[in-house]
CSV table of C-alpha atoms and ligand atoms in Angstrom, one decimal:
chain,number,residue,atom,x,y,z
A,979,MET,CA,-1.9,6.3,6.0
A,980,LYS,CA,-2.3,9.6,7.5
A,981,ILE,CA,-1.7,12.2,4.6
A,982,ALA,CA,-1.2,15.8,5.1
A,983,ILE,CA,-2.6,17.9,2.1
A,984,GLY,CA,-1.9,21.6,1.3
A,985,SER,CA,-2.0,23.9,-1.7
A,986,ASP,CA,-2.2,27.6,-2.8
A,987,HIS,CA,-5.2,29.4,-3.9
A,988,VAL,CA,-4.6,28.3,-7.4
A,989,ALA,CA,-5.1,24.5,-6.4
A,990,VAL,CA,-7.8,24.7,-3.8
A,991,GLU,CA,-10.2,22.9,-6.2
A,992,LEU,CA,-7.8,20.2,-7.2
A,993,LYS,CA,-6.9,19.7,-3.5
A,994,SER,CA,-10.6,18.8,-2.9
A,995,VAL,CA,-10.6,16.3,-5.8
A,996,ILE,CA,-7.4,14.7,-4.5
A,997,SER,CA,-8.5,14.7,-0.9
A,998,ALA,CA,-11.7,12.9,-1.9
A,999,TYR,CA,-9.8,10.2,-3.8
A,1000,LEU,CA,-7.1,9.6,-1.2
A,1001,GLU,CA,-10.2,9.0,1.4
A,1002,GLU,CA,-11.8,6.7,-1.4
A,1003,LEU,CA,-8.4,4.8,-1.2
A,1004,GLY,CA,-8.9,4.5,2.6
A,1005,HIS,CA,-6.5,7.2,3.7
A,1006,GLU,CA,-7.0,9.7,6.5
A,1007,VAL,CA,-6.6,13.2,5.1
A,1008,VAL,CA,-5.6,16.2,7.1
A,1009,ASP,CA,-6.0,19.4,5.1
A,1010,TYR,CA,-3.7,22.1,5.9
A,1011,GLY,CA,-5.3,24.7,3.8
A,1012,PRO,CA,-5.9,27.1,2.2
A,1013,GLN,CA,-10.0,26.6,2.3
A,1014,THR,CA,-10.8,29.2,-0.1
A,1015,ALA,CA,-9.4,30.5,-3.3
A,1016,GLU,CA,-8.4,34.1,-2.1
A,1017,PRO,CA,-5.0,34.9,-3.1
A,1018,THR,CA,-2.3,33.5,-0.7
A,1019,ASP,CA,1.3,32.5,-0.4
A,1020,TYR,CA,2.4,28.8,-1.3
A,1021,PRO,CA,5.3,29.1,0.9
A,1022,LYS,CA,3.2,29.3,4.0
A,1023,TYR,CA,1.4,25.8,2.9
A,1024,GLY,CA,4.7,24.1,1.8
A,1025,LYS,CA,6.0,24.8,5.2
A,1026,LEU,CA,2.8,23.7,7.4
A,1027,VAL,CA,2.7,20.2,5.5
A,1028,ALA,CA,6.3,19.7,5.6
A,1029,GLU,CA,6.6,20.3,9.2
A,1030,ALA,CA,3.8,17.8,9.9
A,1031,VAL,CA,5.5,15.3,7.8
A,1032,ALA,CA,8.9,15.8,9.4
A,1033,GLY,CA,7.3,15.8,12.7
A,1034,LYS,CA,5.7,12.7,12.0
A,1035,GLN,CA,2.2,14.2,12.6
A,1036,ALA,CA,1.5,12.7,9.0
A,1037,ASP,CA,2.8,9.7,7.2
A,1038,ALA,CA,3.3,11.5,3.9
A,1039,GLY,CA,2.3,14.8,2.3
A,1040,ILE,CA,0.7,16.0,-0.8
A,1041,LEU,CA,1.3,19.7,-2.2
A,1042,ILE,CA,-0.3,21.3,-5.0
A,1043,CYS,CA,0.3,24.9,-6.5
A,1044,GLY,CA,0.1,26.3,-9.8
A,1045,THR,CA,3.0,24.5,-11.2
A,1046,GLY,CA,4.0,22.4,-8.1
A,1047,VAL,CA,7.6,23.9,-8.2
A,1048,GLY,CA,7.2,26.9,-5.7
A,1049,ILE,CA,5.5,24.7,-3.0
A,1050,SER,CA,8.0,21.7,-3.4
A,1051,ILE,CA,10.8,24.0,-3.1
A,1052,SER,CA,9.4,25.5,0.0
A,1053,ALA,CA,8.9,21.9,1.4
A,1054,ASN,CA,12.4,20.9,0.8
A,1055,LYS,CA,13.7,23.7,3.0
A,1056,VAL,CA,12.4,21.7,6.1
A,1057,LYS,CA,15.1,19.2,7.4
A,1058,GLY,CA,14.2,15.7,6.6
A,1059,ILE,CA,11.8,16.4,3.7
A,1060,ARG,CA,12.4,15.0,0.2
A,1061,ALA,CA,9.7,16.7,-2.0
A,1062,VAL,CA,9.3,15.9,-5.6
A,1063,VAL,CA,7.2,17.7,-8.1
A,1064,CYS,CA,5.9,15.4,-10.7
A,1065,SER,CA,3.8,15.7,-13.9
A,1066,GLU,CA,3.7,12.1,-14.8
A,1067,PRO,CA,3.4,8.7,-12.8
A,1068,TYR,CA,6.8,7.1,-13.7
A,1069,SER,CA,8.8,9.8,-11.9
A,1070,ALA,CA,6.4,9.7,-9.0
A,1071,GLN,CA,6.9,5.9,-8.6
A,1072,LEU,CA,10.7,6.2,-9.1
A,1073,SER,CA,10.9,8.9,-6.6
A,1074,LYS,CA,9.7,6.8,-3.9
A,1075,GLN,CA,11.5,3.7,-4.9
A,1076,HIS,CA,14.9,5.3,-5.2
A,1077,ASN,CA,14.6,8.7,-3.3
A,1078,ASN,CA,12.2,7.9,-0.8
A,1079,THR,CA,10.4,11.0,-1.2
A,1080,ASN,CA,7.9,11.8,1.8
A,1081,ILE,CA,6.0,14.7,-0.1
A,1082,LEU,CA,4.5,14.5,-3.8
A,1083,ALA,CA,3.8,18.0,-5.3
A,1084,PHE,CA,2.2,18.6,-8.7
A,1085,GLY,CA,0.7,21.4,-10.5
A,1086,ALA,CA,-3.0,22.4,-11.0
A,1087,ARG,CA,-2.0,24.2,-14.1
A,1088,VAL,CA,0.1,21.4,-15.5
A,1089,VAL,CA,-2.2,18.3,-14.8
A,1090,GLY,CA,-5.7,17.5,-15.0
A,1091,SER,CA,-7.4,15.8,-12.2
A,1092,GLU,CA,-7.2,12.2,-13.8
A,1093,LEU,CA,-3.6,12.4,-14.5
A,1094,ALA,CA,-3.1,13.8,-10.8
A,1095,LYS,CA,-4.9,10.7,-9.4
A,1096,MET,CA,-2.6,8.4,-11.4
A,1097,ILE,CA,0.4,10.3,-10.2
A,1098,VAL,CA,-0.8,10.1,-6.6
A,1099,LYS,CA,-1.7,6.4,-7.0
A,1100,ALA,CA,1.7,5.4,-8.6
A,1101,TRP,CA,3.5,7.1,-5.8
A,1102,LEU,CA,1.5,5.7,-2.9
A,1103,ASP,CA,1.8,2.2,-4.3
A,1104,ALA,CA,5.5,2.4,-4.5
A,1105,GLU,CA,7.9,1.3,-1.9
A,1106,PHE,CA,11.4,2.5,-1.1
A,1107,GLU,CA,13.9,-0.2,-2.2
A,1108,GLY,CA,16.6,0.8,0.3
A,1109,GLU,CA,20.2,-0.5,-0.1
A,1110,ARG,CA,22.3,1.5,-2.5
A,1111,HIS,CA,19.6,4.0,-2.5
A,1112,ALA,CA,19.7,4.5,1.4
A,1113,ASP,CA,23.3,5.4,1.0
A,1114,ARG,CA,22.9,8.0,-1.6
A,1115,ILE,CA,20.0,9.4,0.6
A,1116,ALA,CA,22.5,9.5,3.5
A,1117,MET,CA,24.8,11.5,1.3
A,1118,ILE,CA,22.1,13.9,0.4
A,1119,GLU,CA,21.6,14.2,4.3
A,1120,GLY,CA,25.3,14.7,4.8
A,1121,THR,CA,25.4,11.7,7.2
B,695,RB5,C1,0.6,31.6,-8.2
B,695,RB5,O1,0.4,32.5,-9.0
B,695,RB5,C2,2.0,30.8,-8.6
B,695,RB5,O2,3.1,31.3,-8.6
B,695,RB5,C3,2.1,29.3,-7.8
B,695,RB5,O3,0.7,28.6,-7.8
B,695,RB5,C4,3.0,28.2,-8.2
B,695,RB5,O4,3.0,28.0,-9.5
B,695,RB5,C5,4.4,28.6,-7.6
B,695,RB5,O5,5.3,27.8,-7.9
């Protein structure tokens, strides 16, 4: 898969670790920044990654800030985006199976790199189950 990744200044280091992990798993990673730990604003990167996913320049997105909260809220403002913030693998898996999330977020101040990898793996391995869940997503989209 082609995976868009972005963060804020707090999570630049974890972003590099997760990007390398995604490549190890055989995915193509497009890094939307930032590239340094110079203070910046998470909404910028949430929007960039969300637009890449909504515009189909990427198959999925991963966003990381201090908590994963601000950057996921920002991503969810883009039409067609269902971003989830997770700090454990179970919710990540279910968010794909039932909610067909297209962006995964987590917090660099909340999870360590090994737990973050487990969350990413659970999310990437899970598949949307469709059926009644598709009807509910249509209700969210208002269609
Ligand atoms: C930055 O200090 C922090 O607010 C940000 O990384 C994130 O946690 C926001 O939700």
